[in-house]
Amino acid sequence: MYLNSRQKRQRVLMMIFGAFAIFFTGYPHIWSVYQPYIRELTGWTEGQTSMCFYLSMLTFVFGNIFGGRIQDRYSPKIAIAVGGGIFAAGILLSAFLIIPSPLPMYFTYGVMQGFGQGMMYTTILSTAQKWFPHKLGFASGVVVTANGLCGFFLAPVSRVILAEDGPKTAFLLIGSVIAISWVLGCIFIKNPRQAGVRETDRPGWVADETPSLEKEKQYTSKEMIRTRKFYYLVATMLFGLISYFMISPVAQGIQTERGIDVSIAVTAVMLGSIMNASARLFLPSMADKIGRVKCVKGVLVVSVAAMIMLAVSKSMFTALTTVSVVLMYGCYGGIMGSFPSLTSSIFGLSHSGENYGFVMSGIVIATLGAPFVANLLTANGFDTNMGFIVGVICAALSVLFILLLERELSDKRAGKDFGNQEEKKQARVITAK
């Protein structure tokens, strides 16, 4: 991609402030740190308090779809301006709604935060990929890594503020920083066309003379959901993430329950967070070279092995429990980091924002399905280990669906896996939109 010095600077600024803005989209994942303080002040039940998290995750996907459509049809600036404003306002308003009724907080922390985050998340991902059409994995990996690092940095900061000044101050302070990231995003996040990059500026995007029609096709969302590839992709994400969500809520407790020292259990969770963030960056970048389906398939095979180790380590080699927890955090990061570029590789960049929003329906189903399965097993007298066995089955199903996806792509592309070469050919017909 041939850019002048000004355009290169704009690309760097886009990545920096895009990563800064997307960092805060990981904020709902530290809600468990806030829960005890919110419950103490309001008297809400655990279920009422947890609903804030689930609402934010549910509306996050709808925000992705809406924000993707806005930025695909108009510009990233509009999607960032609207989504970031909703997001920041939701957090700031939550500071004044710590009251006996949870309904107002459901709207501000749950609906407003989730929807606004979703609009920003898909917009930043899609815009980053358009700046790096030959390195989709690297571009999406950088910004998604920022999302994964949110919990690592904001959780301890939130604990200090909550302990000293309470949740109102925490919402106001963090909401103010979110507002700053929103303003900076509005200023610096722009697509290549807005930065003056023209098709003729990018001769390096032209590939060989005989790309297939399939590789040139830029799917709209309506066209995408009519393909088997879409459902294989969603099913792969769904079952891959359910395995992780079966572990995540009990990652520390299951280790101590099996006789592992508390300090080791806490260290494992911290290492898992590092693995999560690292996988989001390195795996998509690796997929640029070796192929996306191949990379995702490797991650899912590791998740099957980790879930099996977790299930059998109850009665033997309890240290494997710790190893399994760390590996599953890494697999989660690998899935979340790889799927944006995988989706764009399959369905094209022109409508990538909205398309990925629909693919993320797998996250919603997994987020709601995992606790439902866990509660169902508990209600029928099964212990936590049975949940891990269910996790093994789900992980195996995710491998099955990625194999079906691979076969579908091979049928269309003469057995060639998606990777860097495909993207170079596809970029012939992608505008700088």
PDB file of N, CA and C in Angstrom, residues 2 40 51 60 108 137 210 236 253 257-258 266 286-287 307 321 331 336-337 388 395 429 433:
ATOM      1  N   TYR A   2       0.830   2.053  -1.045  1.00  0.00           N
ATOM      2  CA  TYR A   2       1.700   3.212  -1.182  1.00  0.00           C
ATOM      3  C   TYR A   2       1.014   4.451  -0.620  1.00  0.00           C
ATOM      4  N   GLU A  40     -24.218  -3.785  48.096  1.00  0.00           N
ATOM      5  CA  GLU A  40     -24.208  -3.248  49.462  1.00  0.00           C
ATOM      6  C   GLU A  40     -24.990  -1.938  49.546  1.00  0.00           C
ATOM      7  N   MET A  51     -27.553  -8.972  35.919  1.00  0.00           N
ATOM      8  CA  MET A  51     -28.306  -8.637  34.716  1.00  0.00           C
ATOM      9  C   MET A  51     -27.686  -7.447  33.976  1.00  0.00           C
ATOM     10  N   PHE A  60     -24.620  -5.273  22.982  1.00  0.00           N
ATOM     11  CA  PHE A  60     -23.343  -5.077  22.298  1.00  0.00           C
ATOM     12  C   PHE A  60     -23.416  -5.574  20.854  1.00  0.00           C
ATOM     13  N   THR A 108     -28.909   2.343  31.517  1.00  0.00           N
ATOM     14  CA  THR A 108     -27.668   3.103  31.298  1.00  0.00           C
ATOM     15  C   THR A 108     -26.452   2.189  31.197  1.00  0.00           C
ATOM     16  N   GLY A 137      -5.217  -9.686   9.672  1.00  0.00           N
ATOM     17  CA  GLY A 137      -5.020 -10.238  11.011  1.00  0.00           C
ATOM     18  C   GLY A 137      -4.244  -9.302  11.906  1.00  0.00           C
ATOM     19  N   THR A 210      -5.824 -13.652 -12.632  1.00  0.00           N
ATOM     20  CA  THR A 210      -6.947 -14.570 -12.755  1.00  0.00           C
ATOM     21  C   THR A 210      -7.616 -14.882 -11.429  1.00  0.00           C
ATOM     22  N   THR A 236     -19.102 -22.291  14.885  1.00  0.00           N
ATOM     23  CA  THR A 236     -17.733 -22.457  15.381  1.00  0.00           C
ATOM     24  C   THR A 236     -17.463 -21.519  16.541  1.00  0.00           C
ATOM     25  N   GLY A 253     -11.893 -20.549  41.714  1.00  0.00           N
ATOM     26  CA  GLY A 253     -12.496 -21.424  42.708  1.00  0.00           C
ATOM     27  C   GLY A 253     -12.241 -22.900  42.463  1.00  0.00           C
ATOM     28  N   GLU A 257     -10.485 -25.514  45.063  1.00  0.00           N
ATOM     29  CA  GLU A 257     -11.311 -26.662  45.437  1.00  0.00           C
ATOM     30  C   GLU A 257     -10.556 -27.975  45.244  1.00  0.00           C
ATOM     31  N   ARG A 258      -9.641 -27.998  44.277  1.00  0.00           N
ATOM     32  CA  ARG A 258      -8.863 -29.201  44.003  1.00  0.00           C
ATOM     33  C   ARG A 258      -7.519 -29.216  44.717  1.00  0.00           C
ATOM     34  N   VAL A 266      -4.563 -17.556  41.771  1.00  0.00           N
ATOM     35  CA  VAL A 266      -4.649 -16.151  41.356  1.00  0.00           C
ATOM     36  C   VAL A 266      -3.644 -15.858  40.248  1.00  0.00           C
ATOM     37  N   MET A 286      -0.165 -14.214  12.718  1.00  0.00           N
ATOM     38  CA  MET A 286       0.363 -15.461  12.171  1.00  0.00           C
ATOM     39  C   MET A 286      -0.534 -15.972  11.043  1.00  0.00           C
ATOM     40  N   ALA A 287      -1.843 -15.779  11.217  1.00  0.00           N
ATOM     41  CA  ALA A 287      -2.786 -16.248  10.205  1.00  0.00           C
ATOM     42  C   ALA A 287      -2.613 -15.513   8.886  1.00  0.00           C
ATOM     43  N   MET A 307      -9.867 -28.787  27.763  1.00  0.00           N
ATOM     44  CA  MET A 307     -11.085 -29.188  28.452  1.00  0.00           C
ATOM     45  C   MET A 307     -11.014 -30.639  28.925  1.00  0.00           C
ATOM     46  N   THR A 321      -5.136 -28.768  36.162  1.00  0.00           N
ATOM     47  CA  THR A 321      -6.239 -27.813  36.232  1.00  0.00           C
ATOM     48  C   THR A 321      -5.732 -26.403  35.954  1.00  0.00           C
ATOM     49  N   CYS A 331      -7.054 -19.586  24.411  1.00  0.00           N
ATOM     50  CA  CYS A 331      -7.949 -19.988  23.314  1.00  0.00           C
ATOM     51  C   CYS A 331      -9.058 -18.966  23.112  1.00  0.00           C
ATOM     52  N   MET A 336     -11.416 -14.639  19.729  1.00  0.00           N
ATOM     53  CA  MET A 336     -11.860 -13.253  19.608  1.00  0.00           C
ATOM     54  C   MET A 336     -10.955 -12.440  18.704  1.00  0.00           C
ATOM     55  N   GLY A 337      -9.664 -12.792  18.673  1.00  0.00           N
ATOM     56  CA  GLY A 337      -8.742 -12.065  17.819  1.00  0.00           C
ATOM     57  C   GLY A 337      -8.804 -12.483  16.367  1.00  0.00           C
ATOM     58  N   PHE A 388     -17.615 -29.307  32.840  1.00  0.00           N
ATOM     59  CA  PHE A 388     -16.403 -29.375  32.020  1.00  0.00           C
ATOM     60  C   PHE A 388     -16.519 -30.459  30.952  1.00  0.00           C
ATOM     61  N   ALA A 395     -16.409 -28.010  22.694  1.00  0.00           N
ATOM     62  CA  ALA A 395     -15.148 -27.747  22.000  1.00  0.00           C
ATOM     63  C   ALA A 395     -14.982 -28.666  20.797  1.00  0.00           C
ATOM     64  N   VAL A 429     -10.703  -5.403  -5.919  1.00  0.00           N
ATOM     65  CA  VAL A 429     -12.017  -4.802  -6.133  1.00  0.00           C
ATOM     66  C   VAL A 429     -12.539  -4.054  -4.932  1.00  0.00           C
ATOM     67  N   LYS A 433     -13.270   2.666   0.732  1.00  0.00           N
ATOM     68  CA  LYS A 433     -14.424   3.053   1.551  1.00  0.00           C
ATOM     69  C   LYS A 433     -14.164   2.739   2.997  1.00  0.00           C
TER      70      LYS A 433
END
